[in-house]
C-alpha positions as a Markdown table, in Angstrom:
| # | Residue | x | y | z |
|---|---|---|---|---|
| 1 | Arg | -5.7 | -41.0 | 37.9 |
| 2 | Asn | -5.2 | -38.1 | 35.5 |
| 3 | Ala | -8.9 | -37.2 | 35.9 |
| 4 | Cys | -8.4 | -37.1 | 39.7 |
| 5 | Lys | -5.5 | -34.7 | 39.3 |
| 6 | Glu | -7.6 | -32.5 | 37.0 |
| 7 | Ile | -10.4 | -32.4 | 39.5 |
| 8 | Tyr | -8.0 | -31.7 | 42.3 |
| 9 | Gly | -6.4 | -28.8 | 40.4 |
| 10 | Tyr | -9.8 | -27.4 | 39.3 |
| 11 | Thr | -11.0 | -27.4 | 42.9 |
| 12 | Phe | -8.4 | -24.8 | 43.9 |
| 13 | Gln | -9.5 | -22.5 | 41.1 |
| 14 | Phe | -13.2 | -23.1 | 41.7 |
| 15 | Ala | -12.9 | -22.3 | 45.5 |
| 16 | Leu | -11.0 | -19.1 | 45.1 |
| 17 | Asp | -12.8 | -15.8 | 45.7 |
| 18 | Gln | -12.4 | -13.3 | 42.9 |
| 19 | Gly | -9.0 | -11.6 | 43.1 |
| 20 | Gln | -7.6 | -14.1 | 45.6 |
| 21 | Arg | -4.5 | -16.2 | 45.0 |
| 22 | Cys | -4.5 | -18.4 | 48.0 |
| 23 | Leu | -7.2 | -20.5 | 49.8 |
| 24 | Pro | -7.9 | -20.2 | 53.5 |
| 25 | Val | -6.3 | -23.1 | 55.5 |
| 26 | Glu | -9.6 | -24.2 | 57.0 |
| 27 | Met | -11.1 | -24.6 | 53.5 |
| 28 | Cys | -8.1 | -26.6 | 52.2 |
| 29 | Leu | -8.2 | -28.9 | 55.2 |
| 30 | Glu | -11.8 | -29.8 | 54.4 |
| 31 | Phe | -11.1 | -30.2 | 50.6 |
| 32 | Trp | -8.1 | -32.4 | 51.4 |
| 33 | Lys | -10.3 | -34.7 | 53.6 |
| 34 | Leu | -12.7 | -35.1 | 50.6 |
| 35 | Leu | -10.2 | -35.3 | 47.8 |
| 36 | Leu | -7.2 | -37.2 | 49.2 |
| 37 | Arg | -8.7 | -39.6 | 51.7 |
| 38 | Asn | -8.0 | -42.7 | 49.6 |
| 39 | His | -5.0 | -41.3 | 47.7 |
| 40 | Phe | -2.6 | -40.1 | 50.5 |
| 41 | Ala | -1.3 | -42.5 | 53.1 |
| 42 | Leu | 0.0 | -39.6 | 55.2 |
| 43 | Leu | -3.2 | -37.5 | 55.0 |
| 44 | Asp | -3.8 | -37.4 | 58.8 |
| 45 | Gln | -0.3 | -36.4 | 59.5 |
| 46 | Trp | -0.5 | -33.7 | 56.8 |
| 47 | Leu | -3.7 | -32.3 | 58.2 |
| 48 | Ala | -2.3 | -32.2 | 61.8 |
| 49 | Phe | 0.9 | -30.6 | 60.5 |
| 50 | Val | -0.9 | -27.9 | 58.6 |
| 51 | Glu | -3.2 | -27.1 | 61.5 |
| 52 | Gln | -0.2 | -26.5 | 63.7 |
| 53 | Arg | 2.1 | -24.7 | 61.3 |
| 54 | Cys | -0.1 | -22.8 | 58.8 |
| 55 | Lys | -2.4 | -20.1 | 60.1 |
| 56 | Asn | -3.5 | -18.2 | 57.0 |
| 57 | Ala | -3.6 | -19.5 | 53.5 |
| 58 | Ile | -2.3 | -22.2 | 51.1 |
| 59 | Ser | -0.8 | -21.2 | 47.8 |
| 60 | Lys | -1.7 | -22.8 | 44.5 |
| 61 | Asp | 1.8 | -24.2 | 44.2 |
| 62 | Thr | 1.6 | -26.0 | 47.6 |
| 63 | Trp | -1.9 | -27.2 | 46.7 |
| 64 | Leu | -0.8 | -28.7 | 43.4 |
| 65 | Met | 2.5 | -30.2 | 44.7 |
| 66 | Leu | 0.7 | -31.9 | 47.6 |
| 67 | Tyr | -1.1 | -34.0 | 45.0 |
| 68 | Asp | 2.2 | -35.1 | 43.5 |
| 69 | Leu | 3.5 | -35.9 | 47.0 |
| 70 | Ala | 0.4 | -37.9 | 47.7 |
| 71 | Thr | 0.5 | -39.9 | 44.4 |
| 72 | Gln | 4.1 | -40.1 | 43.3 |
| 73 | Val | 6.1 | -40.4 | 46.5 |
| 74 | Lys | 6.2 | -43.6 | 48.5 |
| 75 | Pro | 4.3 | -43.5 | 51.8 |
| 76 | Asp | 7.5 | -43.9 | 53.8 |
| 77 | Leu | 8.9 | -40.9 | 51.9 |
| 78 | Ser | 12.1 | -42.9 | 51.1 |
| 79 | Asp | 12.1 | -41.6 | 47.5 |
| 80 | Tyr | 11.4 | -37.9 | 48.4 |
| 81 | Asp | 14.0 | -35.6 | 46.9 |
| 82 | Leu | 14.8 | -32.8 | 49.4 |
| 83 | Asn | 16.6 | -31.1 | 46.6 |
| 84 | Gly | 13.5 | -31.1 | 44.4 |
| 85 | Ala | 11.4 | -28.0 | 43.7 |
| 86 | Trp | 9.0 | -28.7 | 46.5 |
| 87 | Pro | 7.3 | -25.8 | 48.4 |
| 88 | Val | 8.8 | -25.1 | 51.8 |
| 89 | Leu | 5.7 | -26.3 | 53.7 |
| 90 | Ile | 6.0 | -29.7 | 52.1 |
| 91 | Asp | 9.7 | -29.9 | 52.7 |
| 92 | Glu | 9.1 | -29.1 | 56.4 |
| 93 | Phe | 6.3 | -31.7 | 56.6 |
| 94 | Val | 8.6 | -34.4 | 55.1 |
| 95 | Glu | 11.4 | -33.5 | 57.6 |
| 96 | Ser | 8.9 | -33.6 | 60.4 |
| 97 | Val | 7.6 | -37.1 | 59.4 |
| 98 | Lys | 11.1 | -38.5 | 59.0 |
| 99 | Thr | 12.2 | -37.0 | 62.3 |
| 100 | Ser | 9.2 | -38.5 | 64.0 |
| 101 | Ala | 9.7 | -41.9 | 62.4 |
| 102 | Ala | 13.4 | -41.9 | 63.4 |
| 103 | Gly | 12.5 | -41.0 | 67.0 |
| 104 | Ser | 9.9 | -43.8 | 67.2 |
| 105 | Ala | 12.3 | -46.3 | 65.7 |
| 106 | Ala | 15.0 | -45.6 | 68.3 |
């Protein structure tokens, strides 16, 4: 799993154009499909969320923290810490998933 995290982190740096600090959303979406397909139970929801909410670019912090969300937090997000140091986009995603789950359970 550590090797997967290293490859995931390296991919962001490798894909950056010189002088850039963020990756285009479209590129990130394709990389996530390749790299996280078997590691992230909520991948399809994440991809749809990002396509709706994020128009420009993904920061390195969001990129790296998504791997932690995918591999360290339960698929039902029950152990997600809203007070943790998560990027805003990930916090908003978790809130969206939890709201959607609560709505469908009602």
